[in-house]
C-alpha cells in the first residue's frame, strides 16, 4: 500500500491494523500478496507489517549481486522509516534467515523472534539445491522453474490433494513471470548462498519460537533442532502433516502459533 | 475463589480477567492450583475460568462411583451457574475427555475446542495402566502412588533434568495427601475406564485444535492422530521434546498454542 | 560379466557366489557397478544376481519410449535365461517398483520380496519432480543434472559430511556421461510416470520386507507405510539417519536387513 | 537343556544348532523359554546359545543383593564353561545392559554386539519406574505385578490387538509365579539400579548394531540414539510399529536384523 526508499531501491510494504507491531518477512518466492488471506486474522489485535524485500514482489529489482546483509539493512531501514523501536519479527525460510541476522546484529529492534521453517546456515546440500534452482531460473522457462522449485516446498500429500491448485499456480507463474522475475529469484537464491549465523545463535537473548513442519524437505527438522539447541531458551512447536510452506498447508496452525507466541506473556510463566 | 453447588457437591472454581471466556479442564491429578503460574498470561486478554471437577482439588469428594458423564454434567452446571452461553473449552487428558463429551453432547456451549494430550477412548492398554494406578492408590502409600503414576507423565529427559523438583513433589504428595485423596484419585481413574467418544468425533463441528507432545507415553501420538483424523477440520500442533504433561514441561509453547488458537480468527483463512 | 538378449536388447548382468539366489534391481541412476563393494558380503552365502535394466549401465539403450512393463518383462526373461524358478527379489526405488510389478504379476517367481525406499505409485508430486529431472537431463549439462537430481537422494547430513565425495561424483558424471546417458535417464524417468501398483498390493502373498529410511525425501515414510499397510503381513524396518540412498549411506544396516530377511526363516516364528 | 555351576549358583542354558555362536541375553522378565518359537530360525545357520541369568527362569535364585556385575561374571563363566573364545553377543534390555558390560570389560570375548531396546544407564526416570515395579512385586499380587510392569512393555496398538493373549499371560503369571519369583524379579530390578556404562561406550570397538523400536516407552529412542552416538561406528535400525518387546511384537523384523547383522560381513563394505 506504500513504498519507501532504501538506498535508491523502492521497497513495497503494507501496514494493517493497530496494536503491538508484528513484522513478517517473506519466504524467497513469496511477497506481501501471499498474506492477503491472513491479514484479517493477523491485523485483528496487532499492527501487521508486511515487506517485500529487495527483488521480491512489488519492491525494486536491482542490477547487482548482494548477500542477505542487504536485506538485513533493508529491514532496519524499514523500521526506521516507520519510526518503530521494536517489533515482534517473524521470518519464514529466507525471511527467517534475514530475521536471524537482525536478532544477532540488531537485537534491540526485536521484542520477540519467530522463525518458521528456517535454518541456521546454508548447508552444502541446500546450496547445491539452490544451484539446481538457478539452472531452472536461467532457462527463463516457467515450467522448468515450477517443477524444479515448487513441488519440494509442499508435502507430497498436500501437493497431491491440491494438485489442481498447484497446476493453476504453475500456469499463473508461466503467464505472469518474465525473465526479470526469474533473474530476481536467482539473485535472491545467490544472496543466501553464504548465509551462516551459527556463531551468533548462543548470543540471541530475545524470546524465540521455532516453528517446524513434519514433512519439511527444504529446511528439515534437523535444521530447526539446531536452532532450538543453540538459541538460549528457544521454544519449539511442530506443525504436523505439513511441508516447508507450513503457512499455506496449515494456515490455522501457523496463525495460532505465531499470534499466540507474539501476544502471550509466555516468558513469565515459571512452573518449576 | 468461589464454589457453586452441583447436585449437592460443592465445586471450586476460579474466574480471572475479562474478555472472551476460556475454560480449562484439568488433567486427572491436577487442580485449579496447578494453573497459578499461568494465570497472568491466560487472563491478560481473556476471562480465564478454572474448575476443579468432582473429586479434584478443593471440590467435594463423593462416596459413590461415577463415570465422566458426571463431570460432563458438572461442566454444564458450571456454565449455567455463570450464565455463559459459550466458551472456548480447553481440556487436558482427563479434562480433554470431559471436553470431548461436551463437544459431542452440548456442542452449542463451545465456541472452540482445544484438546491437549487427550485420547478418543480408554484403550485396554490405558485401562490396564489405570488398574496399576489403582493398586498403588489402594495402598494409600504416597511413594507407591508417586512412583507408579508420575514418572510416566513426564519425558525422561525432563524428569531427569528436574529430578530435585520431582523429588520435592513426591515428598509434598506424601505429606499432603491422605487416604481420602488417593480414594478420590481412584474414583477419578475408574470414572474414565469406559470412556469412548469415537462414534461422536465425526459429528464435531466446532473448530478444534489437538495439541500433542513428542514423548507422550500416556496418550501417545497415535491417539491424537486418531482425533485429528476423525474430527472434521481438526488442527494439530505438536510440542516437541515434551512428555504428557506438556503444560508443565513446555509452558510457553502450551500457552502460545492455546491462546493463539483461542483468540485468532483461524477458521476464516482460506489460502487455496 | 555377461549379457543376454532380451527382445534384441543386450542386458548386462552379474552372477556371483552360490546359494539361495538373490536378485537385486537397481535404483534409477544405479547400475551393477554400484554393487562392487557389496558383492563379497552378499555373495558369501547367496548366489547374488545383479542386472542392468533397459537403459541402465552396460545394458542396451533403446530408441523408443516404454513403461516399467518392459523392465518387468526383462526381469522375467532374465530369470528364464538363467533357468531360475524363484529368487528372493530385492528392488531399490525404481527397481522396487519393477519388483512390485513382478510380485503382483509373476508371484510364482518370488520366494521373498524386499522393497527398499520404494513407493506404490508415482504420485503427482513425484511425477512433477521427475519433470524437473527431465528438464535438467534435456540440457545434457552434467552439472544441471547432478544438482537437480542428486542432492535430494541423500540426507543433508550425509551429503555435507561427504561433500568431497559428492563433488568428485559430480565431476565423474560430467566427464563420463554424454547425451546418450542423459537421454536414457530421461526415458527411465518417463517409464515410471504412470506406475501405480496400489490395486495389486492386497494380493501379494510372498513374504515381504519394506526398508524405509528416516530422511528419505524421494519416497518418504508415508509411501512406505502405504506399502506396509496394504501388503498382507508385510514387515518393516527403518534405517535411521539416512536418506533415500540407504544402501550408500548405511551399507551395513542395508546389508544386514536384506540378508537377514532373505536368509532367515522369518515367517515361521509364531510367538503369540 | 543343561546347567553349569557359577559360584554355587546353577545356571540353566540351551545350546542349539551349529555354526558361528550367537549368545542371546534375556530381558528382565524373560527366560530361555521365551525363545522357543525363535529357535528353528536362529539355530538354522548358527550355534544358538541361550542363558537364564541369575534369578531368571530355571537358573538358581539367590538370597543376597547384587548388581549386574554378577551377571557379567556369570556370562564370562558361561563362555569359559563352553570353552568359547568369542561369540556374537545379543542382549535385550536388561540383557543388553549386561552385554554392554561385557563389551567394555571383556571385549575380546565378543565378535559382534547387538543391543536391542537397551539404554546406556539407568536414568532417574527409569529407576523410579523400577521402584514402582518393586512396590508391585513386594505385594506378591500377580495382578498388581502384571498391570504395573507389563502393559508398558508393549505398544498400545499391539496390546489392544492381542488383548486376549495379554490377559491369558496375566492369568498364567498369576497361576505360575509365587513369592519367590516376585522376589527374584525385585532383585533383578534392583541389580540394574546403578547401571551406568556411559563412560565406556567410546572405547567399544566391536562392530555394534543398535535395534530400537518406534513405540518403546521403557528405553525410548533417545536412549538408543545415545548409544549410537557414543559407540564408534555403531549401526542402527528401527523396528517400526513396535513397543519395547520388539522380539515379541515383530519377530520377523527382530530376527532378520539380528541374524543379518550377526552373519553378514557388514564391516568390510566401503562404498565411499
PDB file of N, CA, C and O in Angstrom, chain B residues 29-89:
ATOM      1  N   UNK B  29      -4.737 -35.605  37.904  1.00  0.00           N
ATOM      2  CA  UNK B  29      -4.117 -35.315  39.204  1.00  0.00           C
ATOM      3  C   UNK B  29      -3.894 -33.813  39.409  1.00  0.00           C
ATOM      4  O   UNK B  29      -3.183 -33.415  40.326  1.00  0.00           O
ATOM      5  N   UNK B  30      -4.474 -33.010  38.555  1.00  0.00           N
ATOM      6  CA  UNK B  30      -4.302 -31.559  38.653  1.00  0.00           C
ATOM      7  C   UNK B  30      -5.461 -30.927  39.412  1.00  0.00           C
ATOM      8  O   UNK B  30      -6.447 -31.571  39.740  1.00  0.00           O
ATOM      9  N   UNK B  31      -5.316 -29.612  39.621  1.00  0.00           N
ATOM     10  CA  UNK B  31      -6.389 -28.843  40.227  1.00  0.00           C
ATOM     11  C   UNK B  31      -6.208 -27.398  39.787  1.00  0.00           C
ATOM     12  O   UNK B  31      -5.234 -27.060  39.104  1.00  0.00           O
ATOM     13  N   UNK B  32      -7.133 -26.547  40.190  1.00  0.00           N
ATOM     14  CA  UNK B  32      -7.005 -25.123  39.853  1.00  0.00           C
ATOM     15  C   UNK B  32      -5.634 -24.592  40.267  1.00  0.00           C
ATOM     16  O   UNK B  32      -5.064 -23.725  39.592  1.00  0.00           O
ATOM     17  N   UNK B  33      -5.122 -25.111  41.369  1.00  0.00           N
ATOM     18  CA  UNK B  33      -3.835 -24.622  41.866  1.00  0.00           C
ATOM     19  C   UNK B  33      -2.706 -24.849  40.873  1.00  0.00           C
ATOM     20  O   UNK B  33      -1.698 -24.137  40.891  1.00  0.00           O
ATOM     21  N   UNK B  34      -2.865 -25.835  40.001  1.00  0.00           N
ATOM     22  CA  UNK B  34      -1.824 -26.125  39.014  1.00  0.00           C
ATOM     23  C   UNK B  34      -1.606 -24.963  38.055  1.00  0.00           C
ATOM     24  O   UNK B  34      -0.597 -24.901  37.358  1.00  0.00           O
ATOM     25  N   UNK B  35      -2.585 -24.061  37.965  1.00  0.00           N
ATOM     26  CA  UNK B  35      -2.558 -23.007  36.954  1.00  0.00           C
ATOM     27  C   UNK B  35      -2.075 -21.657  37.473  1.00  0.00           C
ATOM     28  O   UNK B  35      -2.091 -20.669  36.726  1.00  0.00           O
ATOM     29  N   UNK B  36      -1.635 -21.621  38.718  1.00  0.00           N
ATOM     30  CA  UNK B  36      -1.282 -20.327  39.317  1.00  0.00           C
ATOM     31  C   UNK B  36      -0.280 -19.555  38.472  1.00  0.00           C
ATOM     32  O   UNK B  36      -0.458 -18.360  38.196  1.00  0.00           O
ATOM     33  N   UNK B  37       0.756 -20.244  38.022  1.00  0.00           N
ATOM     34  CA  UNK B  37       1.792 -19.535  37.267  1.00  0.00           C
ATOM     35  C   UNK B  37       1.302 -19.077  35.899  1.00  0.00           C
ATOM     36  O   UNK B  37       1.867 -18.175  35.293  1.00  0.00           O
ATOM     37  N   UNK B  38       0.258 -19.720  35.403  1.00  0.00           N
ATOM     38  CA  UNK B  38      -0.248 -19.413  34.061  1.00  0.00           C
ATOM     39  C   UNK B  38      -1.264 -18.275  34.055  1.00  0.00           C
ATOM     40  O   UNK B  38      -1.561 -17.715  33.006  1.00  0.00           O
ATOM     41  N   UNK B  39      -1.820 -17.993  35.227  1.00  0.00           N
ATOM     42  CA  UNK B  39      -2.966 -17.100  35.251  1.00  0.00           C
ATOM     43  C   UNK B  39      -2.686 -15.718  34.658  1.00  0.00           C
ATOM     44  O   UNK B  39      -3.495 -15.225  33.868  1.00  0.00           O
ATOM     45  N   UNK B  40      -1.558 -15.091  34.975  1.00  0.00           N
ATOM     46  CA  UNK B  40      -1.342 -13.768  34.362  1.00  0.00           C
ATOM     47  C   UNK B  40      -1.368 -13.813  32.835  1.00  0.00           C
ATOM     48  O   UNK B  40      -1.992 -12.965  32.197  1.00  0.00           O
ATOM     49  N   UNK B  41      -0.719 -14.807  32.258  1.00  0.00           N
ATOM     50  CA  UNK B  41      -0.689 -14.890  30.788  1.00  0.00           C
ATOM     51  C   UNK B  41      -2.070 -15.190  30.224  1.00  0.00           C
ATOM     52  O   UNK B  41      -2.499 -14.586  29.236  1.00  0.00           O
ATOM     53  N   UNK B  42      -2.785 -16.102  30.854  1.00  0.00           N
ATOM     54  CA  UNK B  42      -4.084 -16.518  30.309  1.00  0.00           C
ATOM     55  C   UNK B  42      -5.177 -15.478  30.548  1.00  0.00           C
ATOM     56  O   UNK B  42      -6.133 -15.390  29.774  1.00  0.00           O
ATOM     57  N   UNK B  43      -5.063 -14.741  31.644  1.00  0.00           N
ATOM     58  CA  UNK B  43      -6.117 -13.777  31.964  1.00  0.00           C
ATOM     59  C   UNK B  43      -5.812 -12.395  31.407  1.00  0.00           C
ATOM     60  O   UNK B  43      -6.568 -11.458  31.648  1.00  0.00           O
ATOM     61  N   UNK B  44      -4.737 -12.258  30.651  1.00  0.00           N
ATOM     62  CA  UNK B  44      -4.378 -10.929  30.135  1.00  0.00           C
ATOM     63  C   UNK B  44      -5.393 -10.428  29.123  1.00  0.00           C
ATOM     64  O   UNK B  44      -5.738  -9.238  29.111  1.00  0.00           O
ATOM     65  N   UNK B  45      -5.879 -11.318  28.270  1.00  0.00           N
ATOM     66  CA  UNK B  45      -6.816 -10.881  27.229  1.00  0.00           C
ATOM     67  C   UNK B  45      -8.085 -11.718  27.214  1.00  0.00           C
ATOM     68  O   UNK B  45      -8.922 -11.556  26.338  1.00  0.00           O
ATOM     69  N   UNK B  46      -8.197 -12.612  28.178  1.00  0.00           N
ATOM     70  CA  UNK B  46      -9.365 -13.499  28.231  1.00  0.00           C
ATOM     71  C   UNK B  46      -9.935 -13.552  29.642  1.00  0.00           C
ATOM     72  O   UNK B  46      -9.244 -13.253  30.612  1.00  0.00           O
ATOM     73  N   UNK B  47     -11.157 -13.956  29.742  1.00  0.00           N
ATOM     74  CA  UNK B  47     -11.713 -14.356  31.026  1.00  0.00           C
ATOM     75  C   UNK B  47     -11.350 -15.818  31.212  1.00  0.00           C
ATOM     76  O   UNK B  47     -11.851 -16.689  30.483  1.00  0.00           O
ATOM     77  N   UNK B  48     -10.448 -16.065  32.129  1.00  0.00           N
ATOM     78  CA  UNK B  48      -9.945 -17.424  32.360  1.00  0.00           C
ATOM     79  C   UNK B  48     -10.782 -18.090  33.444  1.00  0.00           C
ATOM     80  O   UNK B  48     -10.875 -17.590  34.570  1.00  0.00           O
ATOM     81  N   UNK B  49     -11.351 -19.226  33.097  1.00  0.00           N
ATOM     82  CA  UNK B  49     -12.150 -19.986  34.054  1.00  0.00           C
ATOM     83  C   UNK B  49     -11.462 -21.312  34.341  1.00  0.00           C
ATOM     84  O   UNK B  49     -11.097 -22.040  33.414  1.00  0.00           O
ATOM     85  N   UNK B  50     -11.296 -21.587  35.628  1.00  0.00           N
ATOM     86  CA  UNK B  50     -10.698 -22.853  36.065  1.00  0.00           C
ATOM     87  C   UNK B  50     -11.707 -23.560  36.944  1.00  0.00           C
ATOM     88  O   UNK B  50     -12.459 -22.909  37.673  1.00  0.00           O
ATOM     89  N   UNK B  51     -11.726 -24.869  36.886  1.00  0.00           N
ATOM     90  CA  UNK B  51     -12.735 -25.623  37.628  1.00  0.00           C
ATOM     91  C   UNK B  51     -12.134 -26.914  38.152  1.00  0.00           C
ATOM     92  O   UNK B  51     -11.530 -27.670  37.395  1.00  0.00           O
ATOM     93  N   UNK B  52     -12.293 -27.135  39.441  1.00  0.00           N
ATOM     94  CA  UNK B  52     -11.964 -28.456  39.977  1.00  0.00           C
ATOM     95  C   UNK B  52     -13.173 -29.365  39.773  1.00  0.00           C
ATOM     96  O   UNK B  52     -14.261 -29.086  40.308  1.00  0.00           O
ATOM     97  N   UNK B  53     -12.982 -30.414  39.003  1.00  0.00           N
ATOM     98  CA  UNK B  53     -14.078 -31.358  38.771  1.00  0.00           C
ATOM     99  C   UNK B  53     -14.373 -32.125  40.066  1.00  0.00           C
ATOM    100  O   UNK B  53     -13.667 -31.981  41.068  1.00  0.00           O
ATOM    101  N   UNK B  54     -15.413 -32.915  40.038  1.00  0.00           N
ATOM    102  CA  UNK B  54     -15.758 -33.751  41.195  1.00  0.00           C
ATOM    103  C   UNK B  54     -14.527 -34.580  41.593  1.00  0.00           C
ATOM    104  O   UNK B  54     -13.874 -35.161  40.733  1.00  0.00           O
ATOM    105  N   UNK B  55     -14.206 -34.608  42.839  1.00  0.00           N
ATOM    106  CA  UNK B  55     -13.070 -35.376  43.388  1.00  0.00           C
ATOM    107  C   UNK B  55     -11.714 -34.751  43.072  1.00  0.00           C
ATOM    108  O   UNK B  55     -10.678 -35.375  43.318  1.00  0.00           O
ATOM    109  N   UNK B  56     -11.717 -33.553  42.542  1.00  0.00           N
ATOM    110  CA  UNK B  56     -10.445 -32.873  42.256  1.00  0.00           C
ATOM    111  C   UNK B  56     -10.250 -31.695  43.195  1.00  0.00           C
ATOM    112  O   UNK B  56     -11.202 -30.952  43.481  1.00  0.00           O
ATOM    113  N   UNK B  57      -8.998 -31.475  43.607  1.00  0.00           N
ATOM    114  CA  UNK B  57      -8.605 -30.256  44.294  1.00  0.00           C
ATOM    115  C   UNK B  57      -9.504 -29.876  45.458  1.00  0.00           C
ATOM    116  O   UNK B  57      -9.717 -30.669  46.383  1.00  0.00           O
ATOM    117  N   UNK B  58     -10.050 -28.661  45.405  1.00  0.00           N
ATOM    118  CA  UNK B  58     -10.863 -28.184  46.515  1.00  0.00           C
ATOM    119  C   UNK B  58     -12.340 -28.467  46.322  1.00  0.00           C
ATOM    120  O   UNK B  58     -13.175 -27.978  47.091  1.00  0.00           O
ATOM    121  N   UNK B  59     -12.688 -29.176  45.258  1.00  0.00           N
ATOM    122  CA  UNK B  59     -14.097 -29.541  45.085  1.00  0.00           C
ATOM    123  C   UNK B  59     -14.432 -30.721  45.985  1.00  0.00           C
ATOM    124  O   UNK B  59     -13.545 -31.378  46.537  1.00  0.00           O
ATOM    125  N   UNK B  60     -15.702 -30.978  46.119  1.00  0.00           N
ATOM    126  CA  UNK B  60     -16.155 -32.039  47.009  1.00  0.00           C
ATOM    127  C   UNK B  60     -15.785 -33.416  46.518  1.00  0.00           C
ATOM    128  O   UNK B  60     -15.684 -33.667  45.315  1.00  0.00           O
ATOM    129  N   UNK B  61     -15.532 -34.292  47.475  1.00  0.00           N
ATOM    130  CA  UNK B  61     -15.331 -35.702  47.172  1.00  0.00           C
ATOM    131  C   UNK B  61     -16.641 -36.421  47.432  1.00  0.00           C
ATOM    132  O   UNK B  61     -17.441 -35.993  48.268  1.00  0.00           O
ATOM    133  N   UNK B  62     -16.860 -37.512  46.710  1.00  0.00           N
ATOM    134  CA  UNK B  62     -18.146 -38.198  46.800  1.00  0.00           C
ATOM    135  C   UNK B  62     -17.962 -39.614  47.302  1.00  0.00           C
ATOM    136  O   UNK B  62     -16.850 -40.131  47.351  1.00  0.00           O
ATOM    137  N   UNK B  63     -19.058 -40.222  47.681  1.00  0.00           N
ATOM    138  CA  UNK B  63     -18.969 -41.575  48.232  1.00  0.00           C
ATOM    139  C   UNK B  63     -19.627 -42.600  47.308  1.00  0.00           C
ATOM    140  O   UNK B  63     -20.093 -43.629  47.762  1.00  0.00           O
ATOM    141  N   UNK B  64     -19.649 -42.265  46.031  1.00  0.00           N
ATOM    142  CA  UNK B  64     -20.230 -43.213  45.075  1.00  0.00           C
ATOM    143  C   UNK B  64     -19.353 -43.259  43.826  1.00  0.00           C
ATOM    144  O   UNK B  64     -18.540 -42.383  43.591  1.00  0.00           O
ATOM    145  N   UNK B  65     -19.537 -44.319  43.061  1.00  0.00           N
ATOM    146  CA  UNK B  65     -18.828 -44.443  41.785  1.00  0.00           C
ATOM    147  C   UNK B  65     -19.579 -43.672  40.701  1.00  0.00           C
ATOM    148  O   UNK B  65     -20.794 -43.507  40.779  1.00  0.00           O
ATOM    149  N   UNK B  66     -18.861 -43.236  39.693  1.00  0.00           N
ATOM    150  CA  UNK B  66     -19.476 -42.465  38.597  1.00  0.00           C
ATOM    151  C   UNK B  66     -18.647 -42.653  37.338  1.00  0.00           C
ATOM    152  O   UNK B  66     -17.589 -43.278  37.353  1.00  0.00           O
ATOM    153  N   UNK B  67     -19.168 -42.123  36.252  1.00  0.00           N
ATOM    154  CA  UNK B  67     -18.387 -42.070  35.017  1.00  0.00           C
ATOM    155  C   UNK B  67     -18.164 -40.594  34.681  1.00  0.00           C
ATOM    156  O   UNK B  67     -18.633 -39.699  35.393  1.00  0.00           O
ATOM    157  N   UNK B  68     -17.481 -40.354  33.584  1.00  0.00           N
ATOM    158  CA  UNK B  68     -17.234 -38.968  33.196  1.00  0.00           C
ATOM    159  C   UNK B  68     -18.510 -38.245  32.780  1.00  0.00           C
ATOM    160  O   UNK B  68     -18.489 -37.027  32.592  1.00  0.00           O
ATOM    161  N   UNK B  69     -19.609 -38.979  32.655  1.00  0.00           N
ATOM    162  CA  UNK B  69     -20.891 -38.316  32.409  1.00  0.00           C
ATOM    163  C   UNK B  69     -21.197 -37.350  33.567  1.00  0.00           C
ATOM    164  O   UNK B  69     -21.783 -36.288  33.339  1.00  0.00           O
ATOM    165  N   UNK B  70     -20.799 -37.716  34.784  1.00  0.00           N
ATOM    166  CA  UNK B  70     -20.999 -36.817  35.920  1.00  0.00           C
ATOM    167  C   UNK B  70     -20.206 -35.532  35.720  1.00  0.00           C
ATOM    168  O   UNK B  70     -20.713 -34.425  35.972  1.00  0.00           O
ATOM    169  N   UNK B  71     -18.975 -35.656  35.282  1.00  0.00           N
ATOM    170  CA  UNK B  71     -18.121 -34.475  35.092  1.00  0.00           C
ATOM    171  C   UNK B  71     -18.681 -33.605  33.960  1.00  0.00           C
ATOM    172  O   UNK B  71     -18.628 -32.371  34.025  1.00  0.00           O
ATOM    173  N   UNK B  72     -19.197 -34.265  32.932  1.00  0.00           N
ATOM    174  CA  UNK B  72     -19.820 -33.524  31.829  1.00  0.00           C
ATOM    175  C   UNK B  72     -20.974 -32.675  32.377  1.00  0.00           C
ATOM    176  O   UNK B  72     -21.073 -31.489  32.073  1.00  0.00           O
ATOM    177  N   UNK B  73     -21.812 -33.274  33.204  1.00  0.00           N
ATOM    178  CA  UNK B  73     -22.928 -32.521  33.776  1.00  0.00           C
ATOM    179  C   UNK B  73     -22.425 -31.416  34.694  1.00  0.00           C
ATOM    180  O   UNK B  73     -23.004 -30.334  34.762  1.00  0.00           O
ATOM    181  N   UNK B  74     -21.319 -31.692  35.387  1.00  0.00           N
ATOM    182  CA  UNK B  74     -20.754 -30.669  36.262  1.00  0.00           C
ATOM    183  C   UNK B  74     -20.321 -29.447  35.463  1.00  0.00           C
ATOM    184  O   UNK B  74     -20.534 -28.297  35.886  1.00  0.00           O
ATOM    185  N   UNK B  75     -19.748 -29.677  34.310  1.00  0.00           N
ATOM    186  CA  UNK B  75     -19.290 -28.549  33.490  1.00  0.00           C
ATOM    187  C   UNK B  75     -20.479 -27.764  32.958  1.00  0.00           C
ATOM    188  O   UNK B  75     -20.487 -26.519  32.964  1.00  0.00           O
ATOM    189  N   UNK B  76     -21.511 -28.473  32.509  1.00  0.00           N
ATOM    190  CA  UNK B  76     -22.710 -27.773  32.035  1.00  0.00           C
ATOM    191  C   UNK B  76     -23.300 -26.939  33.170  1.00  0.00           C
ATOM    192  O   UNK B  76     -23.669 -25.763  32.978  1.00  0.00           O
ATOM    193  N   UNK B  77     -23.366 -27.531  34.357  1.00  0.00           N
ATOM    194  CA  UNK B  77     -23.907 -26.801  35.507  1.00  0.00           C
ATOM    195  C   UNK B  77     -23.064 -25.570  35.818  1.00  0.00           C
ATOM    196  O   UNK B  77     -23.586 -24.512  36.194  1.00  0.00           O
ATOM    197  N   UNK B  78     -21.769 -25.707  35.642  1.00  0.00           N
ATOM    198  CA  UNK B  78     -20.867 -24.582  35.897  1.00  0.00           C
ATOM    199  C   UNK B  78     -21.126 -23.446  34.907  1.00  0.00           C
ATOM    200  O   UNK B  78     -21.226 -22.275  35.291  1.00  0.00           O
ATOM    201  N   UNK B  79     -21.258 -23.792  33.638  1.00  0.00           N
ATOM    202  CA  UNK B  79     -21.549 -22.759  32.627  1.00  0.00           C
ATOM    203  C   UNK B  79     -22.895 -22.100  32.924  1.00  0.00           C
ATOM    204  O   UNK B  79     -23.044 -20.879  32.814  1.00  0.00           O
ATOM    205  N   UNK B  80     -23.875 -22.923  33.311  1.00  0.00           N
ATOM    206  CA  UNK B  80     -25.181 -22.367  33.653  1.00  0.00           C
ATOM    207  C   UNK B  80     -25.073 -21.448  34.870  1.00  0.00           C
ATOM    208  O   UNK B  80     -25.675 -20.371  34.899  1.00  0.00           O
ATOM    209  N   UNK B  81     -24.315 -21.885  35.840  1.00  0.00           N
ATOM    210  CA  UNK B  81     -24.133 -21.088  37.050  1.00  0.00           C
ATOM    211  C   UNK B  81     -23.573 -19.709  36.718  1.00  0.00           C
ATOM    212  O   UNK B  81     -23.983 -18.701  37.299  1.00  0.00           O
ATOM    213  N   UNK B  82     -22.634 -19.675  35.774  1.00  0.00           N
ATOM    214  CA  UNK B  82     -22.034 -18.393  35.392  1.00  0.00           C
ATOM    215  C   UNK B  82     -22.868 -17.661  34.353  1.00  0.00           C
ATOM    216  O   UNK B  82     -22.560 -16.520  33.999  1.00  0.00           O
ATOM    217  N   UNK B  83     -23.902 -18.335  33.835  1.00  0.00           N
ATOM    218  CA  UNK B  83     -24.720 -17.708  32.802  1.00  0.00           C
ATOM    219  C   UNK B  83     -23.993 -17.550  31.479  1.00  0.00           C
ATOM    220  O   UNK B  83     -24.260 -16.624  30.717  1.00  0.00           O
ATOM    221  N   UNK B  84     -23.083 -18.469  31.213  1.00  0.00           N
ATOM    222  CA  UNK B  84     -22.291 -18.392  29.973  1.00  0.00           C
ATOM    223  C   UNK B  84     -22.895 -19.295  28.911  1.00  0.00           C
ATOM    224  O   UNK B  84     -23.019 -20.506  29.112  1.00  0.00           O
ATOM    225  N   UNK B  85     -23.253 -18.679  27.784  1.00  0.00           N
ATOM    226  CA  UNK B  85     -23.777 -19.467  26.669  1.00  0.00           C
ATOM    227  C   UNK B  85     -22.689 -20.348  26.065  1.00  0.00           C
ATOM    228  O   UNK B  85     -22.911 -21.521  25.778  1.00  0.00           O
ATOM    229  N   UNK B  86     -21.528 -19.750  25.853  1.00  0.00           N
ATOM    230  CA  UNK B  86     -20.456 -20.422  25.120  1.00  0.00           C
ATOM    231  C   UNK B  86     -19.101 -20.058  25.687  1.00  0.00           C
ATOM    232  O   UNK B  86     -18.891 -18.923  26.113  1.00  0.00           O
ATOM    233  N   UNK B  87     -18.192 -21.009  25.637  1.00  0.00           N
ATOM    234  CA  UNK B  87     -16.799 -20.748  25.997  1.00  0.00           C
ATOM    235  C   UNK B  87     -15.903 -21.475  24.996  1.00  0.00           C
ATOM    236  O   UNK B  87     -16.316 -22.421  24.337  1.00  0.00           O
ATOM    237  N   UNK B  88     -14.667 -21.010  24.919  1.00  0.00           N
ATOM    238  CA  UNK B  88     -13.633 -21.841  24.334  1.00  0.00           C
ATOM    239  C   UNK B  88     -13.247 -22.835  25.411  1.00  0.00           C
ATOM    240  O   UNK B  88     -12.905 -22.446  26.541  1.00  0.00           O
ATOM    241  N   UNK B  89     -13.335 -24.115  25.072  1.00  0.00           N
ATOM    242  CA  UNK B  89     -13.113 -25.163  26.066  1.00  0.00           C
ATOM    243  C   UNK B  89     -11.795 -25.872  25.771  1.00  0.00           C
ATOM    244  O   UNK B  89     -11.595 -26.408  24.682  1.00  0.00           O
TER     245      UNK B  89
END
